[in-house]
Each structure stands twice: as C-alpha cells, then as structure tokens.
mmCIF file of C-alpha atoms in Angstrom:
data_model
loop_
_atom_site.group_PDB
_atom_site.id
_atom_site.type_symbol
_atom_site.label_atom_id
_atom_site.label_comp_id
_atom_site.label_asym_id
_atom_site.label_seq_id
_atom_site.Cartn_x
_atom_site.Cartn_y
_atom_site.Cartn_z
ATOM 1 C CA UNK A 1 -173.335 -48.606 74.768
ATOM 2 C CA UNK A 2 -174.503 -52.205 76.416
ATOM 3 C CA UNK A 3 -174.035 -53.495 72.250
ATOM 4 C CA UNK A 4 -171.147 -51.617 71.583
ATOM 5 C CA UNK A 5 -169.085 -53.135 74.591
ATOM 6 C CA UNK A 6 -170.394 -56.716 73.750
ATOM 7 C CA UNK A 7 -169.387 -56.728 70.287
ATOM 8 C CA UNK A 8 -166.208 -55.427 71.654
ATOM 9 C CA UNK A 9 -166.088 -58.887 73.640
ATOM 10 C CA UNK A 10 -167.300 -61.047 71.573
ATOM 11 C CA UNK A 11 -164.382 -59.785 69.049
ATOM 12 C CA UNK A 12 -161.889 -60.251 71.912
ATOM 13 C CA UNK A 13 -162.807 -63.829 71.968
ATOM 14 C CA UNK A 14 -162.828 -65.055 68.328
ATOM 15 C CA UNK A 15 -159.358 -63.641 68.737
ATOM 16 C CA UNK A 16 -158.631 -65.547 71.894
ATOM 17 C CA UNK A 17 -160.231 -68.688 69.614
ATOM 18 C CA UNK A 18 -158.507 -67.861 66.099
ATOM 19 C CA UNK A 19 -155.296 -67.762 68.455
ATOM 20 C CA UNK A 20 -155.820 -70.917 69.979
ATOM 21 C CA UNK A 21 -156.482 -72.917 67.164
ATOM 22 C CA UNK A 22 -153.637 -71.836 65.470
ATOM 23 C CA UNK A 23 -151.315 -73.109 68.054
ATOM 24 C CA UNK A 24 -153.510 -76.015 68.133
ATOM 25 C CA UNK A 25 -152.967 -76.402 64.296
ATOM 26 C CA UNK A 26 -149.193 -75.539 64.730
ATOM 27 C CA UNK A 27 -148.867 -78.385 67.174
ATOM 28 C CA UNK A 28 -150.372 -80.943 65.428
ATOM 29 C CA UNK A 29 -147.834 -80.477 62.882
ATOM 30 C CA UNK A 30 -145.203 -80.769 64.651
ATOM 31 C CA UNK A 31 -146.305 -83.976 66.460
ATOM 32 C CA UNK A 32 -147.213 -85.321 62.989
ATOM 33 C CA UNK A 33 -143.945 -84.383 61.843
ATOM 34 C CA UNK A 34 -142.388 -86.021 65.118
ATOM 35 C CA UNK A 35 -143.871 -89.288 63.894
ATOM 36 C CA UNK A 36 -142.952 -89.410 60.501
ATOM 37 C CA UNK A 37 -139.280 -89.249 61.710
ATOM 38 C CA UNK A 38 -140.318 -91.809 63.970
ATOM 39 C CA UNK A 39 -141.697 -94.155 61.490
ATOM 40 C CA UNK A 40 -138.653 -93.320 59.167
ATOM 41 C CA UNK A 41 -136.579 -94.476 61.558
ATOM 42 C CA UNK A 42 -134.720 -91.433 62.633
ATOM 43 C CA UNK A 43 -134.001 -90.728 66.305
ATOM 44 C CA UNK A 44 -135.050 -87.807 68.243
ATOM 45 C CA UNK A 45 -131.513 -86.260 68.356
ATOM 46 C CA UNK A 46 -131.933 -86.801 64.184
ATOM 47 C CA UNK A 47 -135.254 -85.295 63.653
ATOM 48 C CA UNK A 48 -135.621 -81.491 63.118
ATOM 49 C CA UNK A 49 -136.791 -79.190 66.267
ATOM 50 C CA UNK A 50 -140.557 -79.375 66.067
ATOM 51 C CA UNK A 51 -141.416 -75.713 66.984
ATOM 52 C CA UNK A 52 -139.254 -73.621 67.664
ATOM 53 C CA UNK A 53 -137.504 -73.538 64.484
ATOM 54 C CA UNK A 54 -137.055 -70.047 62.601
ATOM 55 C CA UNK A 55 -136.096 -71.788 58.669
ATOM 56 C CA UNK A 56 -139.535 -72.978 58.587
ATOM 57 C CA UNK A 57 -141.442 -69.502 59.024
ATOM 58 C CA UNK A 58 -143.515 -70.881 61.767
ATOM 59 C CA UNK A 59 -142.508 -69.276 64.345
ATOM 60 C CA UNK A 60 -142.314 -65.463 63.002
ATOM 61 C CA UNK A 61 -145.580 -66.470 61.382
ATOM 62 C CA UNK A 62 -147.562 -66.713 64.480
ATOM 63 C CA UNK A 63 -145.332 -63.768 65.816
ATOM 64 C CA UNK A 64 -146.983 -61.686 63.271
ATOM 65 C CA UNK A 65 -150.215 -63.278 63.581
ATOM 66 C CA UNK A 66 -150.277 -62.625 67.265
ATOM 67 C CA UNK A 67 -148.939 -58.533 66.776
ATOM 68 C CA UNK A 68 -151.788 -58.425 64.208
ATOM 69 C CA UNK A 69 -154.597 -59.671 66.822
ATOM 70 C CA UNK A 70 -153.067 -57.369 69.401
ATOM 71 C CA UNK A 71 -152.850 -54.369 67.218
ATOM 72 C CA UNK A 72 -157.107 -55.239 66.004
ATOM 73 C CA UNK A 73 -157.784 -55.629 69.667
ATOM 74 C CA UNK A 74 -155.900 -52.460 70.435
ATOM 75 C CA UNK A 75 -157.677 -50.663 68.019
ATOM 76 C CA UNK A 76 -161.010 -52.262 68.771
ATOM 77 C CA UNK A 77 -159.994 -50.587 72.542
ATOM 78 C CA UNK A 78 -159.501 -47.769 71.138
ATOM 79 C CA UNK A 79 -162.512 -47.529 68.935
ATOM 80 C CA UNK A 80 -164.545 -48.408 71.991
ATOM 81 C CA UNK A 81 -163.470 -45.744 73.921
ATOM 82 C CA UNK A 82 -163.690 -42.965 70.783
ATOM 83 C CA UNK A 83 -167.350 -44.104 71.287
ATOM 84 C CA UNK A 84 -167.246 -43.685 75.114
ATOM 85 C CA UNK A 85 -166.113 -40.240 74.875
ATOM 86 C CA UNK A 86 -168.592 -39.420 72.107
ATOM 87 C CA UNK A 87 -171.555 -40.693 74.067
ATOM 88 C CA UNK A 88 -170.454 -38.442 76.829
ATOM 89 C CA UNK A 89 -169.928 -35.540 74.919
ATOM 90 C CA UNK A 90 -173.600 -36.522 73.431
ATOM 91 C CA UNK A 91 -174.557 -36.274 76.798
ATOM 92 C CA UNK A 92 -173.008 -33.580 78.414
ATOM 93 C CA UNK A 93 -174.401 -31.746 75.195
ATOM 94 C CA UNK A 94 -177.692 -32.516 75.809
ATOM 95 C CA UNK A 95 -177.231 -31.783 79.364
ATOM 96 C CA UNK A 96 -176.152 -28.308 78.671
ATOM 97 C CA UNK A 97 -179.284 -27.801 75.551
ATOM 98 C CA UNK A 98 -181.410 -28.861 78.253
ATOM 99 C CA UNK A 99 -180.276 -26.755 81.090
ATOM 100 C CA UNK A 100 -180.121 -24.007 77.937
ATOM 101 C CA UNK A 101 -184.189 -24.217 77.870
ATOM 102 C CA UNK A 102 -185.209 -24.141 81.113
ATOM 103 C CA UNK A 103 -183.011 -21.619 81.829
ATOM 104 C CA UNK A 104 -184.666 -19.676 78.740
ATOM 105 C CA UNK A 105 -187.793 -20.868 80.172
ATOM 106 C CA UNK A 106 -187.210 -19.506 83.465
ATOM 107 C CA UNK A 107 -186.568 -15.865 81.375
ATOM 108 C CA UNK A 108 -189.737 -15.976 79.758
ATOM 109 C CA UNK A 109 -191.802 -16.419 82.861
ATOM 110 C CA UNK A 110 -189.459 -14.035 84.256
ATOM 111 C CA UNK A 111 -190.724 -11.448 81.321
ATOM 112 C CA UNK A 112 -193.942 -12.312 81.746
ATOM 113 C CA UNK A 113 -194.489 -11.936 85.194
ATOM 114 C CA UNK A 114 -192.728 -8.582 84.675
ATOM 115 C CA UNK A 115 -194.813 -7.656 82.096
ATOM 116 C CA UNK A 116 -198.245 -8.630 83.568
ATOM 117 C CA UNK A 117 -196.498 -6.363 86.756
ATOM 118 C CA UNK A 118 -196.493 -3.531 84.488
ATOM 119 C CA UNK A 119 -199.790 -3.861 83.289
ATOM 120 C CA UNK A 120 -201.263 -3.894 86.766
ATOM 121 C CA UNK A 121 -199.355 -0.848 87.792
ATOM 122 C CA UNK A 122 -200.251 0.560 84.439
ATOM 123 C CA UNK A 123 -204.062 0.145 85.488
ATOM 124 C CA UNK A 124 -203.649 1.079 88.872
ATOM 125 C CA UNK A 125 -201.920 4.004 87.856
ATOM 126 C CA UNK A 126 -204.827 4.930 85.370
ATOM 127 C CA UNK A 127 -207.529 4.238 88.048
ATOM 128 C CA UNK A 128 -205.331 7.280 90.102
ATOM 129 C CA UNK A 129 -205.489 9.561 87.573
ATOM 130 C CA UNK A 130 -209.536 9.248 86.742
ATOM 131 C CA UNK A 131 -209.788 9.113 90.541
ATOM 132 C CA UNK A 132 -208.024 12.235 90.995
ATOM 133 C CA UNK A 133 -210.029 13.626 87.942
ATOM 134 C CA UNK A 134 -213.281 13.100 89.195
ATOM 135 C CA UNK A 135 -212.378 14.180 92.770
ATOM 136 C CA UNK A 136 -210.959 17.691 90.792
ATOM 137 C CA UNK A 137 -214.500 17.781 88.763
ATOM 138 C CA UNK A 138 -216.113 17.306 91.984
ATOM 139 C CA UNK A 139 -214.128 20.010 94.194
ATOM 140 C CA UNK A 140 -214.784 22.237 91.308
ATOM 141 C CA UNK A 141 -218.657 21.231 91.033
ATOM 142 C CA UNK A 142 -218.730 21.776 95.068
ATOM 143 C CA UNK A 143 -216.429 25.276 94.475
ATOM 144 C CA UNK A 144 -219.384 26.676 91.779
ATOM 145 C CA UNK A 145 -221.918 25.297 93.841
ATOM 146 C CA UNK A 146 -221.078 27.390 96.692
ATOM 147 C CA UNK A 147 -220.122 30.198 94.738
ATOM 148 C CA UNK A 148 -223.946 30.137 93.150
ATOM 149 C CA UNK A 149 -224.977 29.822 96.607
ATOM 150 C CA UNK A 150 -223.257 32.775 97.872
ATOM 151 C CA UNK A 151 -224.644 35.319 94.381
ATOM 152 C CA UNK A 152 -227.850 33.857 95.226
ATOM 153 C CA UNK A 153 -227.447 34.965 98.766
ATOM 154 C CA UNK A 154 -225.752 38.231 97.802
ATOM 155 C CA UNK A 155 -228.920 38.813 95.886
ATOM 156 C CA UNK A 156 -231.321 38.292 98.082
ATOM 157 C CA UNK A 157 -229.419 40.362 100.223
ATOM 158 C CA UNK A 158 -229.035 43.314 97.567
ATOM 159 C CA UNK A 159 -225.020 42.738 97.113
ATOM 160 C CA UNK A 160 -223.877 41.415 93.411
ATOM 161 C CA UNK A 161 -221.439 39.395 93.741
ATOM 162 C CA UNK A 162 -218.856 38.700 90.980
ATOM 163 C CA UNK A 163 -218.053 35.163 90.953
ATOM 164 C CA UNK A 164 -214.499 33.876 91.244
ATOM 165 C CA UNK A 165 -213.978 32.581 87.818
ATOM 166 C CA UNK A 166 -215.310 35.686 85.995
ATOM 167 C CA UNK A 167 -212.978 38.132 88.211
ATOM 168 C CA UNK A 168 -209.707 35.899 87.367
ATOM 169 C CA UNK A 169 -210.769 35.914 84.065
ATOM 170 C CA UNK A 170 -211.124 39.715 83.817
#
C-alpha cells in the first residue's frame, strides 16, 4: 500500500514538473519573441501579444496539455483507490476465512469433546450392566446356596425338599 501511494506521488509531481517547465518553456518564447520585435525596431503597441494569443495554438495547447495531466492524475486517483478497496476486500476476506476456521475449529473440539463424552458414558454404562450382572450371578449363587442348605437340612431332618428351580420348572 506504502509503494502504491508513493508512486502515486511521485507521478503527481513529474506532472507538477512537466507542467512547470512547459510554462517555463512557453515563457521564454514569448520574452524571446518580445526582443526580437525589440531589436527590429517595433514598439510594444506593434509587436504581437506574447501569450495570450489563440492564432498561435499556444494557448489551447497547454489547455489540452493541462486537461490531459488532470485527467492521468484523475485516473491515477482513481486507480489508487480501485487498489484501496481491493486491499480491503483482501482483507476483510481473509478476516472472514480466518474467523471461518476457528469457528470450524471451535466445532471440532466441540465434536470431540462430545464424542469422548459418549465414550465415557458408554463405559460407565457398560461397567453398570457387568455390575448388575455379577450382583444377579451372585444373588442367584447366594439363592442356590441357601436352597442346598435348606435340602441338606430337610434331609437330615427326614423332609425332601424340592428345590425352587426344579418345581417352576415342572
């Protein structure tokens, strides 16, 4: 941008210079052309009007010159600012790529802080179930256990005793 704007002024000022020297060049014309009706011997009042005189071209000739600098610096402006506006669209694209990724980064922690949520309550959820299992094994361990107890008692006491299972079974 810094080298954009510079050349931008540095153009402004060659035109400035061309300008100058052109009326520089323009004048010294006219005061040479002062003195050769001076050294001819004409008077003042005799002598043609040094610049501001439309026959010789001079005049509409800078005119032009001067509309043509104006219109380059105009467009120079202009070109200057196209590449303003492109360097902040350039930016305000990047701006919105970049706010683009974090905000897709932000979703994948998102999903994976999710995901490692599910997996946790996935293992929890299996530890429950094999808990519960072996507490079921163990209630039905504890259930035959008592229920060998009490044929082994009904034995020794002369009473057979069917157990549980076997009677739902029949």
């Amino acid at each position: 941008m810094f080298g954009k704007l510079a050349f931008t002024a540095a153009l402004c000022c060659i035109c400035i210079l061309l300008m100058a020297a052109l009326a520089g060049a323009s004048l010294g014309m006219e005061d040479a052309e002062a003195s050769n009706t001076i050294n001819e011997g004409k008077t003042p009042a005799e002598a043609p009007a040094p610049v501001l005189h439309d026959d010789t071209g001079d005049v509409k000739l800078k005119q032009d010159e001067i509309g043509r600098l104006q219109g380059e610096v105009a467009r120079l402006q202009k070109l200057a600012e196209a590449q303003k506006l492109e360097a902040q669209a350039e930016r305000k694209r990047q701006a919105e790529e970049e706010a683009e990724k974090k905000r897709l980064q932000e979703e994948v922690a998102r999903l994976q802080k999710l995901t490692e949520e599910q997996s946790l309550r996935a293992e929890a959820e299996g530890k429950r179930q094999a808990e519960e299992e072996a507490e079921k094994k163990r209630q039905a361990e504890e259930e035959d256990g008592k229920e060998r107890q009490a044929e082994e008692e009904a034995e020794k006491s002369g009473r057979p005793r069917r157990r549980r299972k076997e009677a739902a079974g029949e």
